[in-house]
């Protein structure tokens, strides 16, 4: 059994709740400076696979190692023949600067890899993607929408039905643009992208507000929607992918993040992705993550 370890850091609240659920919203949440190059480009001998993570961020990760990123990290550690350790810090509080890039004079970094970052995110060097997932509509069964199988079906519902719906959506997300394009703004129930409540977690919009009837539909990113709407749901729900539309990014590719200036380490991480892609896909399937095809241009360029 691989070991886990939580390192101490000044001002880090280990058991702090998670703010925003959506990994693809990380660029809007993190306010750290521009990309920071490191001096050492090699891959030093490692005593552990040291992972930076949010401790309350299912289905991605948590401090009990129950997320799919935890499972993938354990797979990586096994391939390296190393134990896996975790440095916990809430994503909403300048995550990159306080984890992957946090270093005091004379001390080492607390962790060396983030298991999930959107491809193109510029505050870390992101690998080639290992999955791509769309935004989804989540709604309970038995509410007059059981025949909805696609986002086009949803938009084709009678206008009076659409007008009656309360649709939960995170502000500043692509979903809010999608709603505006389809004249659904008045039906929107806005949720803050950044939530500082200590006990907040990604799926609360679904397993509390949607399940209780406070809202009728939730629009969230695929991994969150599938986990809380299907895998961990306490009632029957439908999860329907939203079809991509020109000008609105509704699908996101995810790779792993390392520090700039560490090309050999990044190469090693990408080799793991390539050689263990089938096992990674199997883990994602267990969490019922909705997947879409990777566009040709989304492969990350090593830096």
Coordinates of C-alpha atoms in Angstrom, one line a residue:
X1 CA 0.0 0.0 0.0
X2 CA 1.5 3.3 -1.0
X3 CA 2.2 5.9 1.7
X4 CA 0.6 9.3 1.9
X5 CA 1.9 12.3 3.7
X6 CA 0.6 15.8 4.3
X7 CA 3.4 18.4 4.5
X8 CA 3.2 21.6 6.6
X9 CA 3.2 25.0 5.1
X10 CA 2.7 28.4 6.9
X11 CA -0.8 29.7 6.6
X12 CA -2.0 26.5 4.7
X13 CA -5.5 25.3 5.9
X14 CA -5.3 21.6 5.3
X15 CA -8.9 20.8 5.9
X16 CA -10.2 23.8 4.1
X17 CA -13.1 23.1 1.7
X18 CA -12.9 23.4 -2.0
X19 CA -14.1 26.6 -3.8
X20 CA -14.9 26.1 -7.4
X21 CA -15.4 22.6 -8.8
X22 CA -14.4 23.1 -12.4
X23 CA -10.8 22.4 -13.2
X24 CA -11.2 24.3 -16.4
X25 CA -12.0 27.4 -14.4
X26 CA -8.6 27.3 -12.7
X27 CA -7.2 30.1 -14.9
X28 CA -9.9 32.5 -13.6
X29 CA -9.3 31.5 -10.0
X30 CA -5.6 31.6 -9.7
X31 CA -4.0 35.0 -9.5
X32 CA -0.3 34.0 -9.4
X33 CA 2.1 35.7 -11.7
X34 CA 3.2 34.7 -15.1
X35 CA 5.1 31.5 -15.8
X36 CA 8.1 31.0 -13.6
X37 CA 11.1 29.2 -15.1
X38 CA 13.2 26.9 -12.9
X39 CA 17.0 26.4 -13.1
X40 CA 17.1 22.7 -13.0
X41 CA 16.0 21.1 -16.2
X42 CA 16.9 17.5 -15.2
X43 CA 14.9 14.8 -13.5
X44 CA 16.6 14.4 -10.1
X45 CA 16.4 11.1 -8.2
X46 CA 13.1 11.0 -6.4
X47 CA 12.2 9.4 -3.1
X48 CA 8.5 9.8 -3.7
X49 CA 5.9 10.9 -6.2
X50 CA 4.9 14.2 -4.5
X51 CA 1.5 15.4 -5.6
X52 CA 0.0 18.8 -5.2
X53 CA -3.8 18.5 -4.6
X54 CA -6.9 20.1 -3.2
X55 CA -8.0 18.0 -0.2
X56 CA -11.8 18.4 -0.8
X57 CA -12.3 18.2 -4.5
X58 CA -14.1 15.0 -5.5
X59 CA -14.3 13.4 -8.0
X60 CA -10.8 14.6 -8.8
X61 CA -9.0 14.2 -5.4
X62 CA -9.4 14.5 -1.7
X63 CA -7.4 13.9 1.5
X64 CA -8.7 10.3 1.7
X65 CA -7.4 9.5 -1.8
X66 CA -10.8 8.7 -3.1
X67 CA -10.7 10.7 -6.4
X68 CA -9.7 9.5 -9.9
X69 CA -6.6 11.7 -9.8
X70 CA -5.6 9.9 -6.6
X71 CA -6.0 6.6 -8.4
X72 CA -4.0 7.8 -11.4
X73 CA -1.3 9.1 -9.0
X74 CA -1.1 5.7 -7.3
X75 CA -0.7 4.1 -10.7
X76 CA 2.1 6.5 -11.6
X77 CA 3.8 5.9 -8.3
X78 CA 3.6 2.1 -8.8
X79 CA 5.2 2.5 -12.3
X80 CA 8.0 4.6 -10.7
X81 CA 8.3 2.1 -7.8
X82 CA 7.9 5.1 -5.4
X83 CA 5.4 5.9 -2.6
X84 CA 2.9 8.7 -3.3
X85 CA 2.7 11.7 -1.0
X86 CA 0.2 14.5 -1.1
X87 CA 0.6 18.2 -0.3
X88 CA -2.9 19.6 0.4
X89 CA -3.9 23.1 -0.3
X90 CA -7.3 24.5 -1.4
X91 CA -7.4 25.4 -5.1
X92 CA -9.2 28.6 -4.7
X93 CA -6.3 30.3 -2.7
X94 CA -3.7 30.9 -5.4
X95 CA -3.0 27.2 -5.8
X96 CA -0.1 27.0 -8.1
X97 CA 2.0 29.7 -6.3
X98 CA 1.3 28.0 -2.9
X99 CA 2.0 24.4 -4.0
X100 CA 4.0 23.6 -7.2
X101 CA 5.9 26.9 -7.1
X102 CA 6.2 27.4 -3.4
X103 CA 9.8 27.4 -2.2
X104 CA 11.6 29.0 0.7
X105 CA 15.3 29.7 0.6
X106 CA 17.2 26.6 1.5
X107 CA 14.1 24.4 1.3
X108 CA 12.7 22.0 -1.4
X109 CA 9.4 22.4 -3.1
X110 CA 6.6 20.7 -1.3
X111 CA 5.3 18.8 -4.4
X112 CA 6.3 18.2 -8.0
X113 CA 3.2 17.4 -10.0
X114 CA -0.5 18.5 -10.3
X115 CA -2.5 15.5 -11.7
X116 CA -5.1 17.6 -13.6
X117 CA -4.7 21.0 -15.4
X118 CA -6.3 22.3 -18.5
X119 CA -4.1 22.1 -21.6
X120 CA -3.0 25.6 -22.4
X121 CA -3.0 26.8 -18.8
X122 CA 0.1 29.0 -18.5
X123 CA 1.1 29.0 -14.9
X124 CA 2.6 25.5 -15.1
X125 CA 4.1 23.4 -17.9
X126 CA 1.1 21.2 -18.9
X127 CA 1.7 17.8 -20.5
X128 CA -0.1 16.2 -23.4
X129 CA -3.8 15.5 -22.5
X130 CA -5.0 12.3 -21.0
X131 CA -8.7 13.0 -21.3
X132 CA -11.2 15.5 -22.7
X133 CA -14.6 16.1 -21.3
X134 CA -17.6 18.4 -22.1
X135 CA -20.0 20.5 -20.1
X136 CA -23.2 18.6 -19.2
X137 CA -26.8 19.2 -18.2
X138 CA -27.8 17.4 -15.1
X139 CA -31.5 17.0 -14.1
X140 CA -33.6 14.5 -12.0
X141 CA -35.6 11.8 -13.6
X142 CA -39.4 12.1 -13.7
X143 CA -39.5 15.8 -14.2
X144 CA -40.9 15.9 -17.7
X145 CA -37.4 15.7 -19.4
X146 CA -36.8 12.0 -19.5
X147 CA -36.7 12.0 -23.3
X148 CA -33.9 14.5 -23.4
X149 CA -30.8 12.7 -24.7
X150 CA -28.9 15.6 -26.2
X151 CA -28.5 19.4 -25.6
X152 CA -30.5 19.9 -28.9
X153 CA -33.4 17.9 -27.3
X154 CA -33.2 20.1 -24.3
X155 CA -33.4 23.3 -26.4
X156 CA -36.3 21.8 -28.4
X157 CA -38.5 21.5 -25.2
X158 CA -41.6 23.5 -25.4
X159 CA -40.9 27.2 -24.7
X160 CA -43.2 27.2 -21.7
X161 CA -41.3 24.3 -20.2
X162 CA -37.9 26.0 -20.7
X163 CA -39.3 29.2 -19.3
X164 CA -40.4 27.4 -16.1
X165 CA -37.0 25.9 -15.4
X166 CA -34.5 27.2 -12.8
X167 CA -31.1 26.4 -14.2
X168 CA -28.0 26.5 -11.9
X169 CA -24.9 27.8 -13.6
X170 CA -21.6 29.1 -12.4
X171 CA -20.9 32.7 -13.2
X172 CA -18.2 33.5 -15.8
X173 CA -18.3 29.9 -17.1
X174 CA -18.8 28.9 -20.7
X175 CA -22.2 27.6 -19.7
X176 CA -23.4 31.1 -18.9
X177 CA -22.5 32.1 -22.5
X178 CA -24.3 29.1 -23.8
X179 CA -27.4 30.1 -21.9
X180 CA -27.2 33.7 -23.2
X181 CA -26.9 32.4 -26.8
X182 CA -30.1 30.4 -26.4
X183 CA -32.1 33.1 -24.5
X184 CA -32.1 31.3 -21.2
X185 CA -30.6 34.0 -19.1
X186 CA -33.9 34.7 -17.2
X187 CA -33.9 31.0 -16.2
X188 CA -30.4 31.2 -14.7
X189 CA -29.7 30.8 -11.0
X190 CA -26.1 32.1 -10.7
X191 CA -23.5 30.3 -8.5
X192 CA -20.2 32.0 -7.5
X193 CA -17.2 30.5 -9.2
X194 CA -15.2 31.3 -6.1
X195 CA -16.8 30.1 -2.9
X196 CA -14.9 30.7 0.3
X197 CA -17.1 28.6 2.6
X198 CA -14.9 26.2 4.5
X199 CA -17.1 23.1 3.9
X200 CA -17.8 23.8 0.2
X201 CA -17.3 21.0 -2.3
X202 CA -17.8 20.7 -6.1
X203 CA -21.0 18.7 -6.2
X204 CA -23.1 20.7 -3.8
X205 CA -25.0 22.3 -6.6
X206 CA -26.2 18.8 -7.6
X207 CA -26.6 16.7 -4.5
X208 CA -28.0 19.5 -2.4
X209 CA -29.7 22.1 -4.5
X210 CA -30.7 20.0 -7.5
X211 CA -31.7 17.0 -5.4
X212 CA -33.8 19.3 -3.1
X213 CA -35.6 21.1 -6.0
X214 CA -34.0 24.4 -5.4
X215 CA -33.0 24.3 -9.0
X216 CA -34.4 22.1 -11.8
X217 CA -31.2 21.7 -13.9
X218 CA -27.5 22.1 -13.2
X219 CA -24.9 22.9 -15.9
X220 CA -21.4 21.8 -14.8
X221 CA -18.3 20.3 -16.2
X222 CA -18.5 16.6 -17.2
X223 CA -16.5 14.9 -14.4
X224 CA -18.4 16.8 -11.7
X225 CA -21.8 16.1 -13.4
X226 CA -21.2 12.4 -13.9
X227 CA -19.9 11.8 -10.4
X228 CA -22.6 13.6 -8.5
X229 CA -25.3 13.0 -11.0
X230 CA -24.6 9.3 -11.5
X231 CA -21.9 7.6 -9.4
X232 CA -22.7 9.3 -6.0
X233 CA -26.3 10.3 -6.7
X234 CA -29.0 9.5 -4.1
X235 CA -31.7 9.7 -6.7
X236 CA -32.1 8.9 -10.4
X237 CA -30.7 11.7 -12.6
X238 CA -29.9 12.2 -16.2
X239 CA -26.5 13.6 -17.4
X240 CA -26.5 15.0 -21.0
X241 CA -23.4 16.4 -22.7
X242 CA -23.8 19.8 -24.3
X243 CA -22.9 19.9 -28.0
X244 CA -19.9 22.1 -28.8
X245 CA -20.9 25.4 -30.6
X246 CA -18.7 27.9 -32.4
X247 CA -17.2 30.6 -30.2
X248 CA -18.1 28.8 -26.9
X249 CA -15.6 26.4 -25.4
X250 CA -17.7 23.6 -24.0
X251 CA -15.1 20.8 -24.0
X252 CA -11.7 20.9 -22.2
X253 CA -8.6 18.8 -22.5
X254 CA -6.7 17.9 -19.3
X255 CA -3.1 17.0 -18.8
X256 CA -0.7 17.0 -15.8
X257 CA 1.2 20.0 -14.6
X258 CA 4.9 20.3 -13.7
X259 CA 7.2 23.3 -13.1
X260 CA 8.6 25.2 -16.1
X261 CA 12.3 24.4 -16.7
X262 CA 12.0 20.7 -15.9
X263 CA 11.7 19.1 -19.4
X264 CA 13.1 15.7 -18.4
X265 CA 10.5 15.3 -15.6
X266 CA 7.8 16.4 -18.0
X267 CA 9.0 13.9 -20.5
X268 CA 8.8 11.2 -17.9
X269 CA 5.3 12.1 -17.0
X270 CA 4.2 12.1 -20.7
X271 CA 5.8 8.6 -21.1
X272 CA 3.7 7.4 -18.2
X273 CA 0.6 8.9 -19.9
X274 CA 1.4 7.1 -23.2
X275 CA 2.3 3.7 -21.7
X276 CA -0.6 3.6 -19.2
X277 CA -3.3 5.2 -21.3
X278 CA -5.6 2.1 -21.1
X279 CA -5.4 1.9 -17.3
X280 CA -6.1 5.6 -17.1
X281 CA -9.1 5.3 -19.3
X282 CA -10.3 2.4 -17.2
X283 CA -10.1 4.6 -14.0
X284 CA -12.0 7.4 -15.7
X285 CA -14.7 4.9 -16.8
X286 CA -15.2 3.8 -13.1
X287 CA -16.0 7.4 -12.3
X288 CA -18.2 7.6 -15.4
X289 CA -16.4 10.6 -16.7
X290 CA -18.0 11.6 -20.1
X291 CA -15.2 11.7 -22.7
X292 CA -15.0 13.3 -26.1
X293 CA -12.4 12.9 -28.9
X294 CA -9.2 14.9 -28.7
X295 CA -8.7 17.5 -31.4
X296 CA -5.4 17.1 -33.3
X297 CA -4.0 20.4 -32.2
X298 CA -4.4 19.8 -28.4
X299 CA -1.2 17.9 -27.8
X300 CA 1.0 19.8 -25.4
X301 CA 4.4 21.1 -26.5
X302 CA 7.2 20.4 -24.0
X303 CA 8.9 23.5 -22.6

